[in-house]
Tab-separated table of C-alpha atoms in Angstrom:
chain	number	residue	atom	x	y	z
W	9	UNK	CA	92.401	80.113	105.577
W	10	UNK	CA	94.120	83.486	105.202
W	11	UNK	CA	96.897	84.087	102.688
W	12	UNK	CA	98.852	87.230	101.772
W	13	UNK	CA	100.147	87.720	98.228
W	14	UNK	CA	101.832	90.487	96.231
W	15	UNK	CA	99.855	91.874	93.310
W	16	UNK	CA	101.686	90.892	90.125
W	17	UNK	CA	99.270	90.161	87.299
W	18	UNK	CA	96.703	92.301	85.519
W	19	UNK	CA	93.935	90.131	86.984
W	20	UNK	CA	95.259	90.648	90.512
W	21	UNK	CA	95.427	94.398	89.971
W	22	UNK	CA	91.792	94.348	88.863
W	23	UNK	CA	90.924	92.468	92.070
W	24	UNK	CA	92.848	95.084	94.059
W	25	UNK	CA	90.860	97.901	92.426
W	26	UNK	CA	87.504	96.160	92.870
W	27	UNK	CA	88.010	95.093	96.492
W	28	UNK	CA	86.383	98.104	98.255
W	29	UNK	CA	83.053	97.213	96.651
W	30	UNK	CA	82.939	94.165	98.930
W	31	UNK	CA	83.667	96.295	102.022
W	32	UNK	CA	80.990	98.961	101.613
W	33	UNK	CA	77.282	98.112	101.213
W	34	UNK	CA	75.144	100.033	98.744
W	35	UNK	CA	73.642	102.093	101.566
W	36	UNK	CA	77.111	103.263	102.643
W	37	UNK	CA	78.141	106.907	102.066
W	38	UNK	CA	81.286	105.576	100.328
W	39	UNK	CA	81.677	106.712	96.712
W	40	UNK	CA	83.396	104.356	94.296
W	41	UNK	CA	86.290	106.140	92.567
W	42	UNK	CA	86.653	105.679	88.800
W	43	UNK	CA	88.614	102.480	88.126
W	44	UNK	CA	90.755	104.159	85.483
W	45	UNK	CA	91.918	106.787	87.984
W	46	UNK	CA	93.030	104.190	90.566
W	47	UNK	CA	94.640	102.099	87.829
W	48	UNK	CA	96.615	105.141	86.684
W	49	UNK	CA	98.131	105.527	90.148
W	50	UNK	CA	99.094	101.847	90.333
W	51	UNK	CA	100.499	101.605	86.823
W	52	UNK	CA	104.269	101.573	86.341
W	53	UNK	CA	103.931	104.637	84.082
W	54	UNK	CA	102.987	106.709	87.158
W	55	UNK	CA	105.827	109.272	87.499
W	56	UNK	CA	105.959	108.409	91.212
W	57	UNK	CA	107.910	105.272	90.321
W	58	UNK	CA	110.769	107.327	88.873
W	59	UNK	CA	111.584	108.466	92.394
W	60	UNK	CA	109.936	105.770	94.449
W	61	UNK	CA	109.203	102.079	94.824
W	62	UNK	CA	106.024	100.310	95.809
W	63	UNK	CA	104.240	96.980	96.031
W	64	UNK	CA	100.535	96.207	96.321
W	65	UNK	CA	99.285	93.244	98.373
W	66	UNK	CA	96.033	91.315	98.697
W	67	UNK	CA	94.950	89.160	101.604
W	68	UNK	CA	92.661	86.272	100.672
W	69	UNK	CA	90.304	84.188	102.722
W	70	UNK	CA	89.746	80.870	100.947
W	71	UNK	CA	90.842	82.452	97.640
W	72	UNK	CA	88.489	85.441	98.015
W	73	UNK	CA	90.164	88.867	98.448
W	74	UNK	CA	89.176	90.412	101.793
W	75	UNK	CA	91.801	93.148	102.162
W	76	UNK	CA	94.389	95.188	100.314
W	77	UNK	CA	97.316	97.533	100.971
W	78	UNK	CA	100.000	99.375	99.008
W	79	UNK	CA	103.448	99.738	100.594
W	80	UNK	CA	105.690	102.390	99.097
W	81	UNK	CA	108.828	104.398	99.709
W	82	UNK	CA	109.031	107.901	98.256
W	83	UNK	CA	112.724	108.700	97.900
W	84	UNK	CA	112.117	112.379	97.170
W	85	UNK	CA	110.359	112.678	100.525
W	86	UNK	CA	113.252	111.021	102.329
W	87	UNK	CA	115.805	113.334	100.714
W	88	UNK	CA	113.805	116.488	101.450
W	89	UNK	CA	112.638	115.723	104.989
W	90	UNK	CA	115.584	113.627	106.148
W	91	UNK	CA	113.513	110.855	107.692
W	92	UNK	CA	113.577	107.162	106.868
W	93	UNK	CA	109.841	106.783	106.497
W	94	UNK	CA	107.890	104.339	104.357
W	95	UNK	CA	104.192	104.570	103.673
W	96	UNK	CA	101.132	102.443	103.206
W	97	UNK	CA	98.060	103.459	101.242
W	98	UNK	CA	94.938	102.162	99.496
W	99	UNK	CA	94.174	100.286	102.711
W	100	UNK	CA	90.837	98.461	102.800
W	101	UNK	CA	90.031	95.396	104.899
W	102	UNK	CA	87.249	93.308	106.339
W	103	UNK	CA	86.587	93.740	110.046
W	104	UNK	CA	89.133	91.157	111.145
W	105	UNK	CA	92.400	91.935	112.988
W	106	UNK	CA	94.130	88.842	111.580
W	107	UNK	CA	93.519	89.920	107.983
W	108	UNK	CA	94.662	93.458	108.777
W	109	UNK	CA	97.777	92.215	110.576
W	110	UNK	CA	98.855	90.227	107.522
W	111	UNK	CA	98.511	93.353	105.381
W	112	UNK	CA	100.410	95.556	107.831
W	113	UNK	CA	103.167	92.961	108.253
W	114	UNK	CA	103.617	92.769	104.474
W	115	UNK	CA	103.890	96.565	104.321
W	116	UNK	CA	106.320	96.571	107.266
W	117	UNK	CA	108.546	93.996	105.610
W	118	UNK	CA	108.577	95.933	102.325
W	119	UNK	CA	109.613	99.264	103.864
W	120	UNK	CA	112.085	97.478	106.169
W	121	UNK	CA	113.800	96.040	103.096
W	122	UNK	CA	114.194	99.630	101.883
W	123	UNK	CA	115.885	100.703	105.134
W	124	UNK	CA	112.936	102.596	106.608
W	125	UNK	CA	112.515	103.169	110.339
W	126	UNK	CA	108.863	104.306	110.350
W	127	UNK	CA	105.709	103.058	108.612
W	128	UNK	CA	103.137	105.842	108.160
W	129	UNK	CA	99.757	106.084	106.502
W	130	UNK	CA	97.317	105.766	104.963
W	131	UNK	CA	98.966	107.889	102.271
W	132	UNK	CA	98.166	107.129	98.650
W	133	UNK	CA	101.637	107.658	97.225
W	134	UNK	CA	101.984	111.478	96.975
W	135	UNK	CA	100.781	114.494	98.903
W	136	UNK	CA	98.143	115.534	96.380
W	137	UNK	CA	96.363	112.192	96.627
W	138	UNK	CA	94.111	110.849	99.370
W	139	UNK	CA	95.510	110.517	102.883
W	140	UNK	CA	94.272	109.341	106.265
W	141	UNK	CA	91.336	107.355	107.560
W	142	UNK	CA	88.042	108.601	108.910
W	143	UNK	CA	87.724	108.787	112.701
W	144	UNK	CA	84.476	110.775	112.932
W	145	UNK	CA	81.599	111.657	110.608
W	146	UNK	CA	80.820	108.175	109.288
W	147	UNK	CA	77.227	109.157	108.534
W	148	UNK	CA	78.279	111.909	106.112
W	149	UNK	CA	79.128	111.256	102.464
W	150	UNK	CA	82.514	112.417	101.189
W	151	UNK	CA	82.752	115.162	98.608
W	152	UNK	CA	85.049	114.811	95.602
W	153	UNK	CA	88.739	114.328	96.501
W	154	UNK	CA	87.824	113.336	100.069
W	155	UNK	CA	88.263	109.950	101.712
W	156	UNK	CA	85.639	107.740	103.265
W	157	UNK	CA	86.715	104.650	105.196
W	158	UNK	CA	85.035	101.988	107.300
W	159	UNK	CA	84.400	102.735	111.001
W	160	UNK	CA	86.430	99.723	112.206
W	161	UNK	CA	89.725	100.854	110.650
W	162	UNK	CA	90.968	102.892	113.665
W	163	UNK	CA	90.661	99.776	115.837
W	164	UNK	CA	92.527	97.639	113.281
W	165	UNK	CA	95.382	100.152	113.237
W	166	UNK	CA	95.508	100.449	117.027
W	167	UNK	CA	95.513	96.662	117.358
W	168	UNK	CA	98.714	96.512	115.299
W	169	UNK	CA	100.436	99.204	117.352
W	170	UNK	CA	99.865	102.278	115.193
W	171	UNK	CA	99.422	105.666	116.858
W	172	UNK	CA	98.028	108.914	115.461
W	173	UNK	CA	100.660	111.274	114.090
W	174	UNK	CA	98.406	113.879	112.451
W	175	UNK	CA	94.762	114.858	112.821
W	176	UNK	CA	92.865	116.681	110.091
W	177	UNK	CA	89.307	117.700	109.383
W	178	UNK	CA	87.050	118.605	106.504
W	179	UNK	CA	84.494	121.395	106.779
W	180	UNK	CA	81.304	122.458	105.046
W	181	UNK	CA	78.502	125.006	104.893
W	182	UNK	CA	75.328	123.713	103.285
W	183	UNK	CA	73.967	127.202	102.586
W	184	UNK	CA	76.672	129.742	101.763
W	185	UNK	CA	74.042	132.100	100.338
W	186	UNK	CA	73.491	133.115	103.975
W	187	UNK	CA	77.093	134.374	104.227
W	188	UNK	CA	78.085	137.909	103.244
W	189	UNK	CA	81.512	137.386	101.638
W	190	UNK	CA	82.410	141.088	101.842
W	191	UNK	CA	81.723	141.165	105.589
W	192	UNK	CA	83.998	138.142	106.044
W	193	UNK	CA	86.983	140.128	104.748
W	194	UNK	CA	85.989	143.623	105.893
W	195	UNK	CA	88.624	143.812	108.642
W	196	UNK	CA	91.499	142.361	106.642
W	197	UNK	CA	94.240	144.502	105.236
W	198	UNK	CA	95.760	144.126	101.790
W	199	UNK	CA	99.520	143.807	101.247
W	200	UNK	CA	100.973	147.230	101.958
W	201	UNK	CA	103.838	148.281	99.716
W	202	UNK	CA	103.517	145.286	97.418
W	203	UNK	CA	101.004	146.602	94.923
W	204	UNK	CA	97.312	146.147	94.394
W	205	UNK	CA	95.924	142.623	94.632
W	206	UNK	CA	93.962	141.753	91.504
W	207	UNK	CA	91.676	138.735	91.538
W	208	UNK	CA	90.777	136.811	88.414
W	209	UNK	CA	89.409	133.400	87.563
W	210	UNK	CA	91.064	130.741	85.441
W	211	UNK	CA	91.079	131.296	81.680
W	212	UNK	CA	89.338	128.365	79.993
W	213	UNK	CA	91.188	129.143	76.741
W	214	UNK	CA	94.549	128.595	78.456
W	215	UNK	CA	93.497	125.900	80.892
W	216	UNK	CA	96.686	123.816	80.821
W	217	UNK	CA	98.974	126.849	81.172
W	218	UNK	CA	96.809	128.208	83.968
W	219	UNK	CA	96.921	124.902	85.848
W	220	UNK	CA	100.704	124.984	85.547
W	221	UNK	CA	100.573	128.411	87.207
W	222	UNK	CA	98.509	126.874	90.008
W	223	UNK	CA	101.193	124.202	90.499
W	224	UNK	CA	103.898	126.852	90.840
W	225	UNK	CA	101.918	128.710	93.515
W	226	UNK	CA	101.169	125.472	95.387
W	227	UNK	CA	104.836	124.464	95.453
W	228	UNK	CA	105.955	127.888	96.675
W	229	UNK	CA	103.191	128.040	99.286
W	230	UNK	CA	103.408	124.564	100.816
W	231	UNK	CA	107.194	124.089	100.825
W	232	UNK	CA	108.230	123.308	104.390
W	233	UNK	CA	104.782	122.079	105.423
W	234	UNK	CA	104.451	118.716	107.185
W	235	UNK	CA	105.230	115.941	104.707
W	236	UNK	CA	104.976	118.153	101.607
W	237	UNK	CA	107.185	117.423	98.609
W	238	UNK	CA	107.146	119.820	95.627
W	239	UNK	CA	105.029	118.451	92.795
W	240	UNK	CA	106.745	118.087	89.440
W	241	UNK	CA	104.888	118.663	86.191
W	242	UNK	CA	104.278	114.995	85.370
W	243	UNK	CA	102.914	114.252	88.858
W	244	UNK	CA	100.653	117.307	88.652
W	245	UNK	CA	99.265	116.274	85.283
W	246	UNK	CA	98.425	112.801	86.603
W	247	UNK	CA	96.889	114.100	89.811
W	248	UNK	CA	94.750	116.763	88.123
W	249	UNK	CA	93.691	114.663	85.122
W	250	UNK	CA	90.446	113.635	86.823
W	251	UNK	CA	89.694	117.253	87.784
W	252	UNK	CA	90.184	118.898	84.386
W	253	UNK	CA	86.946	117.594	82.820
W	254	UNK	CA	84.884	118.924	85.724
W	255	UNK	CA	86.550	122.315	86.197
W	256	UNK	CA	84.308	125.352	86.278
W	257	UNK	CA	86.780	128.190	85.488
W	258	UNK	CA	84.833	130.612	87.689
W	259	UNK	CA	85.717	128.458	90.726
W	260	UNK	CA	89.494	128.696	90.249
W	261	UNK	CA	90.566	132.099	91.582
W	262	UNK	CA	94.051	133.577	91.220
W	263	UNK	CA	95.425	136.501	93.250
W	264	UNK	CA	97.859	138.597	91.214
W	265	UNK	CA	100.314	141.238	92.454
W	266	UNK	CA	102.200	143.174	89.787
W	267	UNK	CA	101.486	140.422	87.276
W	268	UNK	CA	102.721	137.605	89.525
W	269	UNK	CA	100.383	134.916	90.865
W	270	UNK	CA	100.724	135.017	94.660
W	271	UNK	CA	97.711	132.944	95.698
W	272	UNK	CA	95.090	130.551	94.392
W	273	UNK	CA	91.872	128.882	95.427
W	274	UNK	CA	91.151	125.745	93.397
W	275	UNK	CA	87.560	124.549	93.749
W	276	UNK	CA	85.426	122.194	91.663
W	277	UNK	CA	81.775	121.136	91.524
W	278	UNK	CA	81.133	118.135	93.761
W	279	UNK	CA	80.910	115.439	91.110
W	280	UNK	CA	80.866	112.689	93.715
W	281	UNK	CA	77.091	113.006	93.503
W	282	UNK	CA	77.357	112.126	89.813
W	283	UNK	CA	79.824	109.289	90.463
W	284	UNK	CA	77.377	107.768	92.937
W	285	UNK	CA	74.793	107.648	90.154
W	286	UNK	CA	77.262	106.251	87.602
W	287	UNK	CA	78.769	103.800	90.145
W	288	UNK	CA	82.256	105.144	89.571
W	289	UNK	CA	82.223	105.143	85.789
W	290	UNK	CA	84.141	108.163	84.502
W	291	UNK	CA	82.146	109.428	81.575
W	292	UNK	CA	83.421	111.347	78.569
W	293	UNK	CA	83.776	114.985	79.706
W	294	UNK	CA	80.934	116.170	77.463
W	295	UNK	CA	78.631	113.460	78.812
W	296	UNK	CA	79.724	114.257	82.346
W	297	UNK	CA	78.746	117.882	81.952
W	298	UNK	CA	75.365	117.010	80.501
W	299	UNK	CA	74.790	114.429	83.221
W	300	UNK	CA	75.030	116.760	86.133
W	301	UNK	CA	76.977	120.003	86.013
W	302	UNK	CA	73.980	122.241	85.464
W	303	UNK	CA	72.175	120.526	88.361
W	304	UNK	CA	75.009	120.517	90.868
W	305	UNK	CA	74.761	123.029	93.704
W	306	UNK	CA	77.781	121.857	95.722
W	307	UNK	CA	81.389	123.055	95.458
W	308	UNK	CA	84.551	121.600	97.015
W	309	UNK	CA	87.713	123.607	97.727
W	310	UNK	CA	90.568	121.305	96.739
W	311	UNK	CA	93.227	123.724	97.954
W	312	UNK	CA	93.878	127.323	98.928
W	313	UNK	CA	97.513	128.414	98.697
W	314	UNK	CA	99.330	131.724	99.228
W	315	UNK	CA	103.046	132.288	98.697
W	316	UNK	CA	104.983	132.478	101.969
W	317	UNK	CA	105.835	136.191	101.771
W	318	UNK	CA	102.156	137.084	101.313
W	319	UNK	CA	100.717	134.899	104.056
W	320	UNK	CA	98.983	136.552	107.007
W	321	UNK	CA	97.719	139.462	104.904
W	322	UNK	CA	94.200	138.210	104.302
W	323	UNK	CA	94.741	137.102	100.703
W	324	UNK	CA	93.269	133.658	101.395
W	325	UNK	CA	90.065	135.273	102.627
W	326	UNK	CA	89.975	137.603	99.624
W	327	UNK	CA	90.274	134.558	97.366
W	328	UNK	CA	87.521	132.707	99.178
W	329	UNK	CA	85.256	135.766	99.236
W	330	UNK	CA	85.630	136.008	95.472
W	331	UNK	CA	84.853	132.302	95.234
W	332	UNK	CA	81.618	132.851	97.163
W	333	UNK	CA	80.648	135.746	94.885
W	334	UNK	CA	81.177	133.522	91.838
W	335	UNK	CA	79.289	130.640	93.425
W	336	UNK	CA	76.266	132.873	93.940
W	337	UNK	CA	76.364	134.036	90.334
W	338	UNK	CA	76.496	130.412	89.136
W	339	UNK	CA	73.740	129.145	91.435
W	340	UNK	CA	75.858	127.028	93.797
W	341	UNK	CA	74.699	126.769	97.421
W	342	UNK	CA	76.967	124.399	99.376
W	343	UNK	CA	80.721	124.683	100.028
W	344	UNK	CA	83.062	122.027	101.450
W	345	UNK	CA	86.804	121.707	101.973
W	346	UNK	CA	89.165	118.793	101.635
W	347	UNK	CA	91.279	118.045	104.706
W	348	UNK	CA	92.806	120.831	106.796
W	349	UNK	CA	95.514	120.043	109.350
W	350	UNK	CA	94.357	120.400	112.937
W	351	UNK	CA	97.303	122.743	113.638
W	352	UNK	CA	96.499	124.999	110.676
W	353	UNK	CA	94.819	127.704	112.737
W	354	UNK	CA	94.724	130.379	109.975
W	355	UNK	CA	92.919	128.080	107.525
W	356	UNK	CA	90.455	126.920	110.166
W	357	UNK	CA	89.776	130.553	111.132
W	358	UNK	CA	89.196	131.402	107.479
W	359	UNK	CA	86.554	128.695	107.189
W	360	UNK	CA	84.940	129.950	110.409
W	361	UNK	CA	84.486	133.338	108.751
W	362	UNK	CA	82.441	131.673	106.027
W	363	UNK	CA	80.188	129.781	108.404
W	364	UNK	CA	81.785	126.386	107.830
W	365	UNK	CA	81.643	123.649	110.466
W	366	UNK	CA	83.378	120.295	110.826
W	367	UNK	CA	82.160	117.546	108.501
W	368	UNK	CA	84.706	114.767	109.055
W	369	UNK	CA	87.688	114.092	111.280
W	370	UNK	CA	90.572	112.270	109.619
W	371	UNK	CA	93.860	110.940	110.999
W	372	UNK	CA	97.163	109.537	109.827
W	373	UNK	CA	99.004	106.900	111.839
W	374	UNK	CA	102.556	105.627	112.234
W	375	UNK	CA	104.625	103.068	114.123
W	376	UNK	CA	108.280	102.034	114.287
W	377	UNK	CA	109.309	99.384	111.771
């Protein structure tokens, strides 16, 4: 017997967090995220809930949880983009259309009650968190900050009437030592009339202030992009909390023009390989470093952002070329990206220049409420 229920108690939240472990076998490429990170997103102290509402649901089969979903409405998004859209996220489900339909119907009812006209997802609450489901590349493990979902999810979504609204992809190059970073930017011009571009890496002594600078560049760069909502300081601190312990300052590159940060590449070592070994336990930062940082050879670009007035001048490639130089100095070999929109031709071309090829295809879906 199937039954849908809202998540109310601490025990039910723990069941919600644990549920994916029953979906993915040990041999799966899926990487269990740290429980404390997921709990932080669900907790009422999450700054999202100051401008949004949400409700988590579990579907049970004979009292055993077999699926989960989070329905939420982000009011800041509605005000900025002028669309009555509600979202679902944290979707995981057994391979059964009846279980999935109960979850989707619960999400539909929640966003309908908040006057939404569209249900879209998967989207884990804000734009800096995980989004989409995998539609290709199921044999490849995700790097840090990437999603991995079961191969039957596209069919479950289609069965309920969802259609794709955005396609994305992740890319990788397993041996960037074969790429000449200077050759990749040899034909690009620098910003004429705006001053010399100076590249520098993040200062570890001023890490928090530097990350705030990154936030400012990201907001200025992505404003107007599909679905993007400027990130406030509290949201940024929550979303980057899991990254701070694993930052290698040499992998965070800032482009400066006349003392102003105009671009940034934020990359981190791929600690998903460590999390696979620790089964999702987030260790103390010092222990985490000892456990694997010196052995890791993989790097993931979380984001690359350039202020609007400096886009199209090759600054993104200059940033990424500097990243490759620093990777070589530090002994890293492999480079991956998080998702890139399928319509983002400049970013895809930039990854082509560094010998990167598609790793995963990811999609977001929507349907009328």
